[in-house]
Amino acid sequence: MKMLPLFYQKHLKSQLSLAEYLFIKILVNILQSIKNVNLEKLANGLPLPIKF
């Protein structure tokens, strides 16, 4: 599984709270692991109000 480049990791850590950073990291890993990303399915699967 590919990781985010170190530059992006440092920048995100400095700009986001720990919870936000971990959420982004998990989301990137999930998106990299699935072949067909459907925004509607992703939005429905997340416990966040995402409008599309």
Coordinates of C-alpha atoms in Angstrom, one line a residue, residues 7-37:
F7 CA 6.2 16.3 2.6
Y8 CA 2.4 15.9 2.6
Q9 CA 2.4 14.0 5.9
K10 CA 4.3 16.8 7.6
H11 CA 2.1 19.5 6.1
L12 CA -1.2 17.7 7.0
K13 CA 0.0 17.1 10.6
S14 CA 0.8 20.8 11.0
Q15 CA -2.6 21.9 9.6
L16 CA -5.0 19.3 11.0
S17 CA -5.9 18.0 14.4
L18 CA -4.8 14.5 15.3
A19 CA -8.3 13.1 14.7
E20 CA -8.6 14.9 11.3
Y21 CA -5.1 13.7 10.2
L22 CA -5.9 10.1 11.2
F23 CA -9.2 10.3 9.3
I24 CA -7.5 11.5 6.1
K25 CA -4.8 8.8 6.5
I26 CA -7.4 6.1 6.8
L27 CA -9.5 7.5 3.9
V28 CA -6.4 7.6 1.6
N29 CA -5.6 4.0 2.5
I30 CA -9.2 2.9 1.7
L31 CA -9.3 4.8 -1.5
Q32 CA -6.0 3.3 -2.6
S33 CA -7.2 -0.2 -1.8
I34 CA -10.4 -0.2 -3.9
K35 CA -10.4 -0.2 -7.6
N36 CA -13.7 1.5 -8.4
V37 CA -14.4 4.5 -6.2

